PDB file of C-alpha atoms in Angstrom:
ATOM      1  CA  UNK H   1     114.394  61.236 166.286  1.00  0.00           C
ATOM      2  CA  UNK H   2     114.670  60.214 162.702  1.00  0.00           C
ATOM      3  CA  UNK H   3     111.377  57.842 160.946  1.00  0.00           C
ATOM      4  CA  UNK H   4     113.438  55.081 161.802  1.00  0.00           C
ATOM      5  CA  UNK H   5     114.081  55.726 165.524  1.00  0.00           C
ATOM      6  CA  UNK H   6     110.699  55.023 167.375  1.00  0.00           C
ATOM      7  CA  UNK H   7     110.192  54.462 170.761  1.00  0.00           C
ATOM      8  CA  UNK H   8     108.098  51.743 172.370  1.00  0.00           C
ATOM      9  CA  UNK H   9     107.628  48.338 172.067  1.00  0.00           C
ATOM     10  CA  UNK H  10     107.865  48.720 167.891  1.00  0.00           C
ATOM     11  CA  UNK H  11     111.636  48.007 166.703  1.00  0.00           C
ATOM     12  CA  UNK H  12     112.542  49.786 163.629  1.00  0.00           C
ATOM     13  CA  UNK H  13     113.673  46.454 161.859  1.00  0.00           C
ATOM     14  CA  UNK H  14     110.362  44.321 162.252  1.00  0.00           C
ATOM     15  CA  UNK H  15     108.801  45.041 158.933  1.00  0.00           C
ATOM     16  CA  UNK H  16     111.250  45.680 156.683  1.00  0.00           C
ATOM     17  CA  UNK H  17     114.686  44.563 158.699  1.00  0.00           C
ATOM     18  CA  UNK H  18     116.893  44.793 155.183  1.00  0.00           C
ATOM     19  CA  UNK H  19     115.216  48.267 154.206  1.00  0.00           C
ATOM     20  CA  UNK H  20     115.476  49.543 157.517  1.00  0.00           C
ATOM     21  CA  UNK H  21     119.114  48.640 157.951  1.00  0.00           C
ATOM     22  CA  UNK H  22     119.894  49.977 154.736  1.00  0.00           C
ATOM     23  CA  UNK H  23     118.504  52.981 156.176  1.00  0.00           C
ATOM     24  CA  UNK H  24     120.027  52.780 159.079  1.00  0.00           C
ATOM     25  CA  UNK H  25     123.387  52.832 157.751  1.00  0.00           C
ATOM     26  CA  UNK H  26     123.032  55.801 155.404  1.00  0.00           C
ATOM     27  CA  UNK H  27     121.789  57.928 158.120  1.00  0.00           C
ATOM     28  CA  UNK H  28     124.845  57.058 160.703  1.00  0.00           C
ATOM     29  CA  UNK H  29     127.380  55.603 158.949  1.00  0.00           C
ATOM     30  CA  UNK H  30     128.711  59.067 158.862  1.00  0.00           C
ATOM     31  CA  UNK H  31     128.902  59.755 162.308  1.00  0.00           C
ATOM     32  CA  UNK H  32     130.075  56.177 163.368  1.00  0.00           C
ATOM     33  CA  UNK H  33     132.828  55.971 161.295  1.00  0.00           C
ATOM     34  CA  UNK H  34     133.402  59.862 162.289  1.00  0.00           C
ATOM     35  CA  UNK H  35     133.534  58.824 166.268  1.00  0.00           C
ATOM     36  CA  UNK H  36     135.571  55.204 165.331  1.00  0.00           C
ATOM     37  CA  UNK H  37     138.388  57.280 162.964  1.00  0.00           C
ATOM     38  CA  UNK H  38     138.758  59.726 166.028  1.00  0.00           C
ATOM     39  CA  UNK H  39     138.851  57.341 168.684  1.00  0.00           C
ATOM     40  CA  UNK H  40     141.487  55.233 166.773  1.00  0.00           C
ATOM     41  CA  UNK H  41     143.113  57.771 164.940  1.00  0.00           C
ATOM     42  CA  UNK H  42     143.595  55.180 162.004  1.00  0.00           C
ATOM     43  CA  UNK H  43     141.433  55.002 159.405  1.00  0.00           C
ATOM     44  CA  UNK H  44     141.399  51.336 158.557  1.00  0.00           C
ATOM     45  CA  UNK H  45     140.752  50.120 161.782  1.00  0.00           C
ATOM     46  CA  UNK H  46     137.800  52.818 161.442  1.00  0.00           C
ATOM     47  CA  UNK H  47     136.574  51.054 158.605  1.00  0.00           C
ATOM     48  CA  UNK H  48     136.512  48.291 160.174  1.00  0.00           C
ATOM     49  CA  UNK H  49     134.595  49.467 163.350  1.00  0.00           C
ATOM     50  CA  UNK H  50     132.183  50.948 161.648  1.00  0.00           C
ATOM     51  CA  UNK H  51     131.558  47.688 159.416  1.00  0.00           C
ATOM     52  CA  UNK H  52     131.350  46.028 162.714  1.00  0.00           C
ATOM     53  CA  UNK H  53     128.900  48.280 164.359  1.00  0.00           C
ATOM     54  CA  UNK H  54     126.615  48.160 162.041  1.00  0.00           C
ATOM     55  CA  UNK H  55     126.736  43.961 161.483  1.00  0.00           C
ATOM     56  CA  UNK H  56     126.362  44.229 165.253  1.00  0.00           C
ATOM     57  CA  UNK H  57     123.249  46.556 165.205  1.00  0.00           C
ATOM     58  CA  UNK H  58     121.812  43.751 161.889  1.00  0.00           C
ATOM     59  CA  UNK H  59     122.191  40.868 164.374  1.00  0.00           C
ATOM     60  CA  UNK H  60     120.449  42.805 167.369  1.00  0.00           C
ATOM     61  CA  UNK H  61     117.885  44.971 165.438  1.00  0.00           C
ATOM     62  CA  UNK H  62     114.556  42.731 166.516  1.00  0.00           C
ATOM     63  CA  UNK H  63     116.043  43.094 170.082  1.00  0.00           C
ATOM     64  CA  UNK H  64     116.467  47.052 170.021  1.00  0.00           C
ATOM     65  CA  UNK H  65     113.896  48.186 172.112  1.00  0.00           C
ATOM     66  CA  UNK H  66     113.904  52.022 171.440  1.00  0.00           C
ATOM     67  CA  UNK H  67     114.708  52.743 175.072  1.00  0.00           C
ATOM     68  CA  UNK H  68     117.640  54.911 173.865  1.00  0.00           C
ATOM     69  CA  UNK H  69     117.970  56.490 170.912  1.00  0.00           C
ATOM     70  CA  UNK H  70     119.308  54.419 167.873  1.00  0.00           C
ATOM     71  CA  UNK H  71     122.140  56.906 167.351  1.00  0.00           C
ATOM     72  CA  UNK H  72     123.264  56.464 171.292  1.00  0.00           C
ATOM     73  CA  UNK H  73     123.071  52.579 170.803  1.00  0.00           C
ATOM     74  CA  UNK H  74     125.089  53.137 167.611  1.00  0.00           C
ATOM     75  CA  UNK H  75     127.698  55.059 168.996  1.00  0.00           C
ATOM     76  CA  UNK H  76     128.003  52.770 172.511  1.00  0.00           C
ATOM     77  CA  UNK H  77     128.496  49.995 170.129  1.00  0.00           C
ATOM     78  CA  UNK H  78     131.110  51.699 168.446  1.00  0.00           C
ATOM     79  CA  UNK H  79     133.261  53.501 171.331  1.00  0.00           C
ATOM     80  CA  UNK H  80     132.661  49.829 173.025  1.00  0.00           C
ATOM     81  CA  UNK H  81     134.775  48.475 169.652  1.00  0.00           C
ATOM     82  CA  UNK H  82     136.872  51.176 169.765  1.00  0.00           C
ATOM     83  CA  UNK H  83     137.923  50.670 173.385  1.00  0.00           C
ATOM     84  CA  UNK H  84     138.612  47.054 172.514  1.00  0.00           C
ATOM     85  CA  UNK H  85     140.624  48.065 169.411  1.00  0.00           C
ATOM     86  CA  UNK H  86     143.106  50.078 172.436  1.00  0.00           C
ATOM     87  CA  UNK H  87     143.098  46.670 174.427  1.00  0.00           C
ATOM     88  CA  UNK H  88     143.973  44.900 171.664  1.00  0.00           C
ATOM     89  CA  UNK H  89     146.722  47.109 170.698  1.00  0.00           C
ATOM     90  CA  UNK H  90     148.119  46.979 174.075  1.00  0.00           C
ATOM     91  CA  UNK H  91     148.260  43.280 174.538  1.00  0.00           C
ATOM     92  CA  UNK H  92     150.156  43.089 171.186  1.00  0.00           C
ATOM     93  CA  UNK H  93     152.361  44.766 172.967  1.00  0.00           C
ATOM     94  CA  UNK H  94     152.481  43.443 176.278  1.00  0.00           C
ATOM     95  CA  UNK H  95     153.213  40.401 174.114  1.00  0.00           C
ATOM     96  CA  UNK H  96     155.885  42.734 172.343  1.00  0.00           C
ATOM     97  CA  UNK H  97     153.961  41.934 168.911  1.00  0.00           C
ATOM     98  CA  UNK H  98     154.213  45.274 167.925  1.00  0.00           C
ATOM     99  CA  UNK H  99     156.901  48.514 168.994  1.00  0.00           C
ATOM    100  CA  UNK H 100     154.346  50.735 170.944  1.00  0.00           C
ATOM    101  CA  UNK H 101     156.988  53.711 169.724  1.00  0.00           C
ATOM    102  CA  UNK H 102     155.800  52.767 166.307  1.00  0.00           C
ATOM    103  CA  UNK H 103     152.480  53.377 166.548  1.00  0.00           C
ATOM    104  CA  UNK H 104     150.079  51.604 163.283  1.00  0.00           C
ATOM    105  CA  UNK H 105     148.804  55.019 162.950  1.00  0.00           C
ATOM    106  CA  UNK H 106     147.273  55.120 159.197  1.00  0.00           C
ATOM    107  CA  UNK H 107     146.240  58.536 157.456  1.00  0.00           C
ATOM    108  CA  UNK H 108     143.223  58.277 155.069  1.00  0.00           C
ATOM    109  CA  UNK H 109     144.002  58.579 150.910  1.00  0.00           C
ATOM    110  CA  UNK H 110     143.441  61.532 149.765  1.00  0.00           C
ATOM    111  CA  UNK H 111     141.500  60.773 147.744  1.00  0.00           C
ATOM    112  CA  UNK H 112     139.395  60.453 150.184  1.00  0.00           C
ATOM    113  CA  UNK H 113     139.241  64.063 151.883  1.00  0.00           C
ATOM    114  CA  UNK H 114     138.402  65.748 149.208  1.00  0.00           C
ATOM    115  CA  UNK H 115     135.114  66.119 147.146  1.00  0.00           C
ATOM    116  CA  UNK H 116     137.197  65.513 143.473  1.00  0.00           C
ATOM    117  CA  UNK H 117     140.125  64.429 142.290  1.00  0.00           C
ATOM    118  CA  UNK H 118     142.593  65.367 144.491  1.00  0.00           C
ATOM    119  CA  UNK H 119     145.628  65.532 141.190  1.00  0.00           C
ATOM    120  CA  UNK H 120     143.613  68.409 139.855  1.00  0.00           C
ATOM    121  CA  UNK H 121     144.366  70.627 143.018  1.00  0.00           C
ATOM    122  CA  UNK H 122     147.685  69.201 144.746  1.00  0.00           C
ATOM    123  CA  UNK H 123     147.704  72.422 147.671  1.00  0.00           C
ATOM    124  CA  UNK H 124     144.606  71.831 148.632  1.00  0.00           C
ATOM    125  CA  UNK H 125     144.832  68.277 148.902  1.00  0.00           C
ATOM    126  CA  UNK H 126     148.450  68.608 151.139  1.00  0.00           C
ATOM    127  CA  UNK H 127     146.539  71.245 152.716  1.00  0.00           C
ATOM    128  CA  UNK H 128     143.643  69.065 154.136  1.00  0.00           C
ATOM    129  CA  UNK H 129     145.967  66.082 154.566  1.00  0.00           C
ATOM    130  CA  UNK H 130     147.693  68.222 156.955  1.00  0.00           C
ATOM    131  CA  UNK H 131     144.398  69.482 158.674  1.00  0.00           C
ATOM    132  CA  UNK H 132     143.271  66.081 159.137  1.00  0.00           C
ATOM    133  CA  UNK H 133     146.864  65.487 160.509  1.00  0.00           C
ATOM    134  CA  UNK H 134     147.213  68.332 163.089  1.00  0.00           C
ATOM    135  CA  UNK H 135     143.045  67.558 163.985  1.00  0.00           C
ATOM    136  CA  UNK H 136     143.914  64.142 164.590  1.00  0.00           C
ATOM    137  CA  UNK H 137     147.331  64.756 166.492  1.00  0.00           C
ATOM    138  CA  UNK H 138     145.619  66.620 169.075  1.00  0.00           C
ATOM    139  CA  UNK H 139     142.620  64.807 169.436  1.00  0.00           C
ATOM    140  CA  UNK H 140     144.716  61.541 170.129  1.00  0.00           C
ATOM    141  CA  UNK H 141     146.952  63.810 172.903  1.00  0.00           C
ATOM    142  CA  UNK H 142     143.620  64.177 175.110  1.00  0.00           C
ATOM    143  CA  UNK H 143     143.566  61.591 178.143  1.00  0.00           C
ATOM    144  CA  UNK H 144     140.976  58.626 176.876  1.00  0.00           C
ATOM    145  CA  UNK H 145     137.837  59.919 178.619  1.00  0.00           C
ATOM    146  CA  UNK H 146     138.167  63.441 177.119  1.00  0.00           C
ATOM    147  CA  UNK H 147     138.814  62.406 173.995  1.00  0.00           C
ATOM    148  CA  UNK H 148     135.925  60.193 174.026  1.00  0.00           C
ATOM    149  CA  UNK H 149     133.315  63.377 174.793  1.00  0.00           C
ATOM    150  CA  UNK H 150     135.447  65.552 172.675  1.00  0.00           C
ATOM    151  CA  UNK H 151     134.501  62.983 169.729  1.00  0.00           C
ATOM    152  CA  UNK H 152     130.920  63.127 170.198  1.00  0.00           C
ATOM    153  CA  UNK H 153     130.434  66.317 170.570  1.00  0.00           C
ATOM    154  CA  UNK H 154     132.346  66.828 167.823  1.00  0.00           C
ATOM    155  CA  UNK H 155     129.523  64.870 166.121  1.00  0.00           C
ATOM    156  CA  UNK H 156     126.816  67.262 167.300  1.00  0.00           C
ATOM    157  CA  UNK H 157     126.022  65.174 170.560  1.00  0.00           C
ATOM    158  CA  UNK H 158     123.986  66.912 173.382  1.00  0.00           C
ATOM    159  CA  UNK H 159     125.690  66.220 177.099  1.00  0.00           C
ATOM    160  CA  UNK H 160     122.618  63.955 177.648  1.00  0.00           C
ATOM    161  CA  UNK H 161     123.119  61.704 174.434  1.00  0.00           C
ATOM    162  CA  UNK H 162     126.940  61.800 175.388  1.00  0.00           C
ATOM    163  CA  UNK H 163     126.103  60.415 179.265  1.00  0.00           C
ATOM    164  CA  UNK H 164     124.010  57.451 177.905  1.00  0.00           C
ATOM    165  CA  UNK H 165     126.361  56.807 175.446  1.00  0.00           C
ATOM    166  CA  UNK H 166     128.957  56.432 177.616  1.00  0.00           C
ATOM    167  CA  UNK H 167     127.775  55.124 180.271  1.00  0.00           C
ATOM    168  CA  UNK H 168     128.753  58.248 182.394  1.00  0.00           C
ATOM    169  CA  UNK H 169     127.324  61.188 184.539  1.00  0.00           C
ATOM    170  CA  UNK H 170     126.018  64.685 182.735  1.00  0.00           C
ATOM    171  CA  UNK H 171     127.948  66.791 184.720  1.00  0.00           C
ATOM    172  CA  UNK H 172     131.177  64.042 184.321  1.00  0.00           C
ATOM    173  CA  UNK H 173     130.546  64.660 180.643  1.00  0.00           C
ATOM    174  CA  UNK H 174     130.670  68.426 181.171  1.00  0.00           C
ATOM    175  CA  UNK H 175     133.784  68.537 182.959  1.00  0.00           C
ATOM    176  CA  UNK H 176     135.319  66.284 180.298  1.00  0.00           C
ATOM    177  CA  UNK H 177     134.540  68.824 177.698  1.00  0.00           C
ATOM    178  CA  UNK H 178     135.770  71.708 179.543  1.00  0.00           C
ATOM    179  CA  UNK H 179     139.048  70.354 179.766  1.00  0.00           C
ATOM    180  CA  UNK H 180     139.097  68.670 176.344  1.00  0.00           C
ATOM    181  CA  UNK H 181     138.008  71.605 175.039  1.00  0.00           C
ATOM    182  CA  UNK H 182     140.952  74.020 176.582  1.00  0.00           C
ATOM    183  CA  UNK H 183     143.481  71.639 175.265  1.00  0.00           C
ATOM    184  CA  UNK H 184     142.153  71.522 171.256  1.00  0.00           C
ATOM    185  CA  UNK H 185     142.144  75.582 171.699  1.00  0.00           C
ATOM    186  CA  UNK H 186     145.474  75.372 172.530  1.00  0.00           C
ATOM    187  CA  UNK H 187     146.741  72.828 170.235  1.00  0.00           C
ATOM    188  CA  UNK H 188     144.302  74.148 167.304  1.00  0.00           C
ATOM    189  CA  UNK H 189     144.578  78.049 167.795  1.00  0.00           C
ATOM    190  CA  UNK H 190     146.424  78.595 164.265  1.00  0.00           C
ATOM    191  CA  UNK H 191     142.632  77.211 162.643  1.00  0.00           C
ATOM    192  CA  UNK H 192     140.134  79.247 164.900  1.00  0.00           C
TER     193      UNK H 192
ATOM    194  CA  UNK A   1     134.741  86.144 168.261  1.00  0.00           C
ATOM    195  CA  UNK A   2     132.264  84.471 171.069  1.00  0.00           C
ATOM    196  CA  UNK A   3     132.560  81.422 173.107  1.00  0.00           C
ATOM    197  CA  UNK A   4     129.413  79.662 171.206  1.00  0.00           C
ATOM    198  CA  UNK A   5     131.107  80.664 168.034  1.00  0.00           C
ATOM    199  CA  UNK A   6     134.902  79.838 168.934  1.00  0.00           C
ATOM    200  CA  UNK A   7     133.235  76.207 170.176  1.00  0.00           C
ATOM    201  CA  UNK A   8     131.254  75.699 166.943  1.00  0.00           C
ATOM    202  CA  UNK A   9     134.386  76.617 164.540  1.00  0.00           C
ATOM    203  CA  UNK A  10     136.199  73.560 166.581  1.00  0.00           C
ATOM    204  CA  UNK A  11     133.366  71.258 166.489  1.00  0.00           C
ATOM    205  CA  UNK A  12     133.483  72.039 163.019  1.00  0.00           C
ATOM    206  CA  UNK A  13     137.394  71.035 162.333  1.00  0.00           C
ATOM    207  CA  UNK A  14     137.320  67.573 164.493  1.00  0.00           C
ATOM    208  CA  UNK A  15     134.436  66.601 162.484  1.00  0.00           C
ATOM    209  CA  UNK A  16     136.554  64.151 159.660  1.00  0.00           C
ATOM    210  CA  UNK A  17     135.356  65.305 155.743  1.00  0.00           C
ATOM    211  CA  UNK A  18     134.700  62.509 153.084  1.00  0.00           C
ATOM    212  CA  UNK A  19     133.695  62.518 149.686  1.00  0.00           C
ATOM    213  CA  UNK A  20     130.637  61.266 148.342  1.00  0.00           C
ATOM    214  CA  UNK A  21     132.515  58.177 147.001  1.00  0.00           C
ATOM    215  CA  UNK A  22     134.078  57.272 149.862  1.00  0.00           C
ATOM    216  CA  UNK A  23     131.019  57.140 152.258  1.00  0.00           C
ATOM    217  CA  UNK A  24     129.106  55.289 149.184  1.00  0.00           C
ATOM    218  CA  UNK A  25     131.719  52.690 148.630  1.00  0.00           C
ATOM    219  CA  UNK A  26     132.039  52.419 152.586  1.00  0.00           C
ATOM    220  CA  UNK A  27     127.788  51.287 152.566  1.00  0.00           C
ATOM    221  CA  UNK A  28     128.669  49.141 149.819  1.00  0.00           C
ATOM    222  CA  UNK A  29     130.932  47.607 151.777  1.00  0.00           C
ATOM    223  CA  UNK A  30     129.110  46.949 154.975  1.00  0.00           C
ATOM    224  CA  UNK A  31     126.206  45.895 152.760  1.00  0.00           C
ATOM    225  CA  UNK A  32     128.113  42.906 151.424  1.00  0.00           C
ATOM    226  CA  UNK A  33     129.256  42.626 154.694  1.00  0.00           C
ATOM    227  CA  UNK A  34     125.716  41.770 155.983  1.00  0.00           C
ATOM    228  CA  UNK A  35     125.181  39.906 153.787  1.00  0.00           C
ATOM    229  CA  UNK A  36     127.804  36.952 154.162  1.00  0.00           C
ATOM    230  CA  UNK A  37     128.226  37.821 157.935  1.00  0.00           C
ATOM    231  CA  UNK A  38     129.678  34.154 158.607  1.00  0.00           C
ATOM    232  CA  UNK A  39     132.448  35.945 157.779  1.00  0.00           C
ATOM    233  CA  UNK A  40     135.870  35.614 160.005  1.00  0.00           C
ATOM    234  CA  UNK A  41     135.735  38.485 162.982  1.00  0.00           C
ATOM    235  CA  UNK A  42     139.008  40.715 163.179  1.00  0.00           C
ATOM    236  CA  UNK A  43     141.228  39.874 165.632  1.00  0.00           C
ATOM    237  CA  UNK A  44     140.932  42.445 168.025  1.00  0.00           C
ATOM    238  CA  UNK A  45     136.870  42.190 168.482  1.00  0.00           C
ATOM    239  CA  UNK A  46     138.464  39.229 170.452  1.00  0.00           C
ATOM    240  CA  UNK A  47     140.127  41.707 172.469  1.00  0.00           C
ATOM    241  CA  UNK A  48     137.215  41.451 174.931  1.00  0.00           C
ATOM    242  CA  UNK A  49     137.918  37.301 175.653  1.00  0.00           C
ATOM    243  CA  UNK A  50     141.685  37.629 175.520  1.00  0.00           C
ATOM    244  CA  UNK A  51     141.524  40.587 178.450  1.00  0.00           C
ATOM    245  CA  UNK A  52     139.260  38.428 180.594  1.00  0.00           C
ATOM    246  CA  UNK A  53     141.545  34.804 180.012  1.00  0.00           C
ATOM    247  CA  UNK A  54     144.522  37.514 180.954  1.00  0.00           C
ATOM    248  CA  UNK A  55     142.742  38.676 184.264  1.00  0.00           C
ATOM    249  CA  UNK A  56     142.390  34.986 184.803  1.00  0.00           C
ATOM    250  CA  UNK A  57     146.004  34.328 185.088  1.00  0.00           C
ATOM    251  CA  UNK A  58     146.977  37.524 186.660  1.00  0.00           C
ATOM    252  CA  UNK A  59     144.557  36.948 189.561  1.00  0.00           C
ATOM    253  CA  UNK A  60     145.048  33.065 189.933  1.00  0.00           C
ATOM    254  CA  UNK A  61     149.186  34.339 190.397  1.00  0.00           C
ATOM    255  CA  UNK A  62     148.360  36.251 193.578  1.00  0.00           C
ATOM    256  CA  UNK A  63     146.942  33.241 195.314  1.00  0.00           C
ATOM    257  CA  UNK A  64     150.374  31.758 194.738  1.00  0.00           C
ATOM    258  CA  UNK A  65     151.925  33.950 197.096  1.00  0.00           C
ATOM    259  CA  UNK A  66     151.134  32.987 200.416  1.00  0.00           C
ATOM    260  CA  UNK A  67     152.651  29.451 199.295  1.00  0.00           C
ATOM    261  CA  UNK A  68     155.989  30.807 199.238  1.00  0.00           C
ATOM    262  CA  UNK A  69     155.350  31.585 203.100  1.00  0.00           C
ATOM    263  CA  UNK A  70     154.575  27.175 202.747  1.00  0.00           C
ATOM    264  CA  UNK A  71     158.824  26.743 203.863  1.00  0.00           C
ATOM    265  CA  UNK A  72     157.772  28.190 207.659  1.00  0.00           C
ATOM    266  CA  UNK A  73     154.472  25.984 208.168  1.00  0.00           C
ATOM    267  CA  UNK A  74     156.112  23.376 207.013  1.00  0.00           C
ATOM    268  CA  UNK A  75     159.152  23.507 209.328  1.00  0.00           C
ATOM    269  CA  UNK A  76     156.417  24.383 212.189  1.00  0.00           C
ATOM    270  CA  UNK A  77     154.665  20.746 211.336  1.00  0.00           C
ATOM    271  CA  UNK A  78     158.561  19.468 211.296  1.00  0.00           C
ATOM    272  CA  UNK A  79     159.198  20.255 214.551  1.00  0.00           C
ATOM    273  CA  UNK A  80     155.987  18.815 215.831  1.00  0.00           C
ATOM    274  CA  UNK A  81     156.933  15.848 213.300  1.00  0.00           C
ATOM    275  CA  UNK A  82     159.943  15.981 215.560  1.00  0.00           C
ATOM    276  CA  UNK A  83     158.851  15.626 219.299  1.00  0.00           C
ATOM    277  CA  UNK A  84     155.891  12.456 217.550  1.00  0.00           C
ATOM    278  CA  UNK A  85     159.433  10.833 216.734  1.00  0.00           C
ATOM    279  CA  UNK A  86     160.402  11.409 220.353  1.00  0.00           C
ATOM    280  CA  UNK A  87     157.138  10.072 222.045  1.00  0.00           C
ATOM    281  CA  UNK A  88     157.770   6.842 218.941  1.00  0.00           C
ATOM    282  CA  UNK A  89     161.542   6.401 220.636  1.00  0.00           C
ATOM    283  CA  UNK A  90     159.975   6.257 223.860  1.00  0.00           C
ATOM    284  CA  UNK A  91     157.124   3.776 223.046  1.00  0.00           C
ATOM    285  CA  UNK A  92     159.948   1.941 221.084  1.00  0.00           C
ATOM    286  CA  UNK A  93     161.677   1.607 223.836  1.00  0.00           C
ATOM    287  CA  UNK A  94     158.421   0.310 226.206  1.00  0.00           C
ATOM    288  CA  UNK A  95     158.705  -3.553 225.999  1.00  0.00           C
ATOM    289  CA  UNK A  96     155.796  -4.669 224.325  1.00  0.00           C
ATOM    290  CA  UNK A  97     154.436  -6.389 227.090  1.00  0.00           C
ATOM    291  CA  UNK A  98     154.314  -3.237 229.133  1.00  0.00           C
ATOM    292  CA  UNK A  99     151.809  -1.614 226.616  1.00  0.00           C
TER     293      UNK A  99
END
């Protein structure tokens, strides 16, 4: 539990809501965005999730009451936007708004992925374009549930923090990792 | 290689990399954010409401099924319609006196 994360009847924004979301945001934003760019597999509607999550966590802080941990409310927040982002998607195209063959999938700059400038070392940078390609392909090919564990274990997630998160049994969580896990191996081998 | 370390070297590659820039300008961002937050929502945080006003109509058209079945109770209350107008003829044709 990090200095911000207490538990009891204290909420980490009471005395200092603006420093403590500040806080709050450089500790996690990291692994939201992380679990929202995985669960979406596009990058803007990441950003935008992760904006959201956090807004959502400002306008809620006085009410958190510590009974889970802040990352778990975090990340339910998130995976709860990021299951809204799929409904969305699919009413566009129940109302044939959008081709669902053409999916809005959108790959991050590269700028991005890398630590520099990316024009200084153009292999590398086609090199972890297609990582984050291939990583992303596969992830999105796992049935919803298992890609949702996958994804937070991916972010270092015990099977407990995963169950509260979402909202689902240990040994459900367990069995969805198994199977998650056999497929990435499989569609991943050439990197492990 | 082991299992523990197999698992770890995956973990490792769906975790998505960033650079320093990005996650800063990302906090700058949602900072700015917070701080006008009257600002319009996305459209699909309205997901949520639109799903639920979309269950509303798909469960209010079941209940308009059993009306299509309305043709056979209606030619059920015909037919009794039918022998009333029967009884009618025959009170019609009571003189009035004999009522």
């Amino acid at each position: 539990m990090t200095d911000i994360e207490k538990k009891g009847s204290e909420s980490p924004g009471a005395a200092n809501p603006e420093g403590a979301f500040t806080l709050i945001v450089e500790e996690h934003q990291r692994l939201v965005y992380g679990v929202a760019l995985r669960l979406t597999g596009n990058s803007s509607a990441a950003e935008d999730i992760t904006q959201e999550t956090f807004i959502a966590a400002w306008r809620h802080l006085k009410d958190f009451r510590g009974e889970s941990s802040l990352k778990t409310w975090l990340l339910r927040i998130a995976a709860n936007k990021a299951r809204s982002y799929w409904r969305w998607k699919k009413l566009r195209t129940w109302f044939s708004l959008s081709d669902p063959a053409n999916g809005d999938e959108e790959s991050p700059a590269l700028e991005d992925l890398l630590p520099d400038d990316p024009r200084q070392r153009p292999e590398q940078a086609a090199q972890a374009a297609e990582l984050e390609r291939r990583v992303q392909a596969a992830i999105s090919a796992l049935p919803p549930r298992q890609r949702e564990v996958a994804v937070l274990r991916a972010q270092g997630l015990s099977g407990a923090e995963i169950a509260a998160a979402l909202g689902m049994a240990e040994g459900t969580v367990k069995a969805h990792w198994f199977e998650a896990r056999k497929k990435l191996e499989v569609s991943l081998r050439e990197y492990l | 290689m082991n299992e523990d370390e197999k698992e770890r070297k995956l973990l490792s590659l769906l975790a998505p990399r960033r650079s320093e820039a990005f996650w800063a300008a990302q906090r700058a961002r949602i900072a700015s954010s917070a701080a006008e937050r009257k600002g319009p929502a996305r459209a699909w945080l309205l997901a949520p409401a639109a799903a639920a006003a979309l269950l509303a109509v798909l469960l209010v058209r079941p209940q308009r099924e059993p009306m299509q079945t309305e043709p056979q109770v209606v030619s059920a209350a015909f037919i009794e319609h039918l022998d009333l107008l029967d009884d009618m003829d025959v009170l019609e044709a009571v003189p009035e006196e004999e009522l």
